[in-house]
Short mmCIF file of C-alpha atoms in Angstrom, two decimals:
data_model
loop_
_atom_site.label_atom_id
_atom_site.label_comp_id
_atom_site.label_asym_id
_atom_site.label_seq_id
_atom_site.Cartn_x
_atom_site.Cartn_y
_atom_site.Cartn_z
CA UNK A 24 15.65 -25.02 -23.81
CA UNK A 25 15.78 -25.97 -27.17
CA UNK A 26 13.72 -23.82 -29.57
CA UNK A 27 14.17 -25.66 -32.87
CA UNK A 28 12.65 -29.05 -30.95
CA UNK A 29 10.17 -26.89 -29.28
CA UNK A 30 8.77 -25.42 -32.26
CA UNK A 31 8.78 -29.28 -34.19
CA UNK A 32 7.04 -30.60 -31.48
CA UNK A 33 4.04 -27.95 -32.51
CA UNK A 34 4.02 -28.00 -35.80
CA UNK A 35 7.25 -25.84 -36.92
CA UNK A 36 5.63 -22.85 -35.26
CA UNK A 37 7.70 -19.87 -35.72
CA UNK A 38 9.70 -18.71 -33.14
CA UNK A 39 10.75 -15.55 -31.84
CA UNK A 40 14.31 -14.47 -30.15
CA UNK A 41 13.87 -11.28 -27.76
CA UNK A 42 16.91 -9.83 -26.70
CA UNK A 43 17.56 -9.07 -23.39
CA UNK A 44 19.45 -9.98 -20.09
CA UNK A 45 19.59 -12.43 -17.32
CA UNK A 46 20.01 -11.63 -13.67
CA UNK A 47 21.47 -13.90 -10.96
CA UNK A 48 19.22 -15.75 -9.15
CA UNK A 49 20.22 -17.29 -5.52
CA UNK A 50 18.18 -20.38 -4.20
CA UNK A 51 17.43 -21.03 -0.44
CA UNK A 52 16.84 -24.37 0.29
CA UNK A 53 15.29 -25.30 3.82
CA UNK A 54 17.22 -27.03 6.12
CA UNK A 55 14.46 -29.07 7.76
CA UNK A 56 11.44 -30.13 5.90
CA UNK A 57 8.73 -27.31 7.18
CA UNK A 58 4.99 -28.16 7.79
CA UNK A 59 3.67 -24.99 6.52
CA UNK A 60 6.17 -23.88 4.00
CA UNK A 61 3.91 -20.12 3.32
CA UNK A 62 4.47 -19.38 6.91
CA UNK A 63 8.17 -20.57 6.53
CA UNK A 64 8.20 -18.16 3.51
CA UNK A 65 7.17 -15.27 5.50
CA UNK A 66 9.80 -15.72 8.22
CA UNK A 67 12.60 -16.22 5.37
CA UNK A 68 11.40 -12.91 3.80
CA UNK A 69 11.16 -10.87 6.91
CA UNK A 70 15.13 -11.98 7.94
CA UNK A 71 16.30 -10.88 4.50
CA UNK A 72 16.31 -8.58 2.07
CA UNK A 73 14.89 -10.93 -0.39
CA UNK A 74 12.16 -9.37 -3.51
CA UNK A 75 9.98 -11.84 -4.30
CA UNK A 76 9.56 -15.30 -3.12
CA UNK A 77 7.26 -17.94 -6.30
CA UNK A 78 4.43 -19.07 -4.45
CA UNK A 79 0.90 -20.32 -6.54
CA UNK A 80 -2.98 -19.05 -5.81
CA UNK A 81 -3.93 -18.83 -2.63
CA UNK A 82 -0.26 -19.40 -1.27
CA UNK A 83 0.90 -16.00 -2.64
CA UNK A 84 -2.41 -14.46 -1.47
CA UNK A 85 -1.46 -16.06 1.88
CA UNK A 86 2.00 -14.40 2.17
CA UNK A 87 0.43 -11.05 0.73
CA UNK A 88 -1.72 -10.61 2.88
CA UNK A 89 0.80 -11.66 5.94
CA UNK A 90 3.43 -8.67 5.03
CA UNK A 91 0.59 -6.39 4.02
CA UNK A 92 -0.66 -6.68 7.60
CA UNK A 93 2.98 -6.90 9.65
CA UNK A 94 3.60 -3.32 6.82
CA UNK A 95 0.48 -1.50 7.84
CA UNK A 96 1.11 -2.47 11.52
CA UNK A 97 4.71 -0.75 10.57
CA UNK A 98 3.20 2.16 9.13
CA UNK A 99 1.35 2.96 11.94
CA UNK A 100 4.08 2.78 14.11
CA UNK A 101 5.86 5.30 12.17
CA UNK A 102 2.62 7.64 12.15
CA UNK A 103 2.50 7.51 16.44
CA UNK A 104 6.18 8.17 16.27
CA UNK A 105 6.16 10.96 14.19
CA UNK A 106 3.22 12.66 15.91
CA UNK A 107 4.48 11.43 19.55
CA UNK A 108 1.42 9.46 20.32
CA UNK A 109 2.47 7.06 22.68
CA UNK A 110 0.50 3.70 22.44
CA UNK A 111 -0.25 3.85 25.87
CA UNK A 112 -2.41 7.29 25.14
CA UNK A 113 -5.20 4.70 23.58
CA UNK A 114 -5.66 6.80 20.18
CA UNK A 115 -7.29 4.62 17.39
CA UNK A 116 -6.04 4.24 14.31
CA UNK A 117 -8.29 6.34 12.62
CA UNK A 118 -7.34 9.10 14.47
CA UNK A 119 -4.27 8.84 13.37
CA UNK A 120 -4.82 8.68 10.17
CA UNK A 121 -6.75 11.97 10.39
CA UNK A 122 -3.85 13.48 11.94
CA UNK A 123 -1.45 11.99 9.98
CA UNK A 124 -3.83 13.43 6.39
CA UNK A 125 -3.81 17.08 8.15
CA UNK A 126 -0.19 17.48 8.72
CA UNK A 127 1.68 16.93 5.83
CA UNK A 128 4.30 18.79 4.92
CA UNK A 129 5.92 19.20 1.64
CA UNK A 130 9.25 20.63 0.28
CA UNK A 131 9.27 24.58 -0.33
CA UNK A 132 5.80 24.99 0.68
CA UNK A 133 6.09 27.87 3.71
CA UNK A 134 2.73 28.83 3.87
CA UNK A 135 -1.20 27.56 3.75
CA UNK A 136 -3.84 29.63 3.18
CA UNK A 137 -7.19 28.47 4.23
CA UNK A 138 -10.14 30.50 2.88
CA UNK A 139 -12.56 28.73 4.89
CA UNK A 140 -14.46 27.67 2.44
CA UNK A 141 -16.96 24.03 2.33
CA UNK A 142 -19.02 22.66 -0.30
CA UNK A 143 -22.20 21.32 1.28
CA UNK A 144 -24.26 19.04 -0.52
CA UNK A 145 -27.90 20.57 0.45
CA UNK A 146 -31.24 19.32 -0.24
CA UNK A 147 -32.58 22.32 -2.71
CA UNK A 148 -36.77 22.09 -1.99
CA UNK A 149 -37.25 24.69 -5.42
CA UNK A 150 -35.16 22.25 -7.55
CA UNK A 151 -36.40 19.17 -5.83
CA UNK A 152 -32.55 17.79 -5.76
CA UNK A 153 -29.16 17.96 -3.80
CA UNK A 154 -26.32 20.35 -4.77
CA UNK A 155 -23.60 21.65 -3.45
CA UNK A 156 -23.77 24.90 -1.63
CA UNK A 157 -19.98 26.57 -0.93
CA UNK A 158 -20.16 28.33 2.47
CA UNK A 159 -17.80 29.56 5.25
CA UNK A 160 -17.49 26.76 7.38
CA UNK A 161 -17.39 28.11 10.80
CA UNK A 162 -15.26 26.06 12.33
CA UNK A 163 -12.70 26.85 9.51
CA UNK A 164 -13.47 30.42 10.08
CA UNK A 165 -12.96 29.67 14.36
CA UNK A 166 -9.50 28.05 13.63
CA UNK A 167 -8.10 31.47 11.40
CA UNK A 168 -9.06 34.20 13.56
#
């Protein structure tokens, strides 16, 4: 592009040089004309290792929301694998994901120490409003002893 005949052409507006570098670009060009080219998109994307694919509007909402579904599906694979829930066991998803939220495990943590401990939120008659009351929560205190 030509900056000098790009700024003439609206009014000698000033013009700006940012420095900064290109990176290589590849094209894929289909080999067959495709009737829906956002679902041929998705199936290009998914064989390689491509990062982004320019689609407009609702096309790139389209393919979003295609990978976000096929990656969530993924991630929940994972999740069975990892606890050994077979898919046969019927557990839902939500299950899992409680499972999955109670048994995480991170680096140079040994131990947990659970005081048993739950904020309620309690209707208070004297105050005539909710709060939140801290209490053992038995079933806390059941899973320690």
């Amino acid at each position: 592009m030509d900056s000098t005949k790009f700024s003439t052409f609206f009014g000698n507006v000033p013009t700006f040089t940012i420095p900064g570098r290109t990176f290589p670009v590849e094209n894929f060009f289909a080999k067959n004309v495709c009737e829906d080219y956002v679902d041929g998109a998705v199936k290009q994307t998914e064989k390689s290792s491509l990062s982004s694919v320019l689609l407009y509007g609702v096309e790139a909402w389209t393919l979003t929301e295609t990978m976000s579904r096929k990656l969530e599906a993924f991630e929940m694979w994972v999740y069975r694998r990892m606890l050994r829930i077979s898919w046969t066991d019927r557990v839902r998803n939500s299950t899992v994901l409680q499972r999955m939220e109670t048994s995480l495990t991170v680096d140079g943590i040994m131990y947990v120490i659970d005081c048993g401990y739950c904020k309620l939120k309690v209707y208070n008659p004297r105050i005539g409003m909710d709060a939140l009351q801290v209490s053992v929560h038995r079933y806390n205190i059941r899973d320690a002893v």
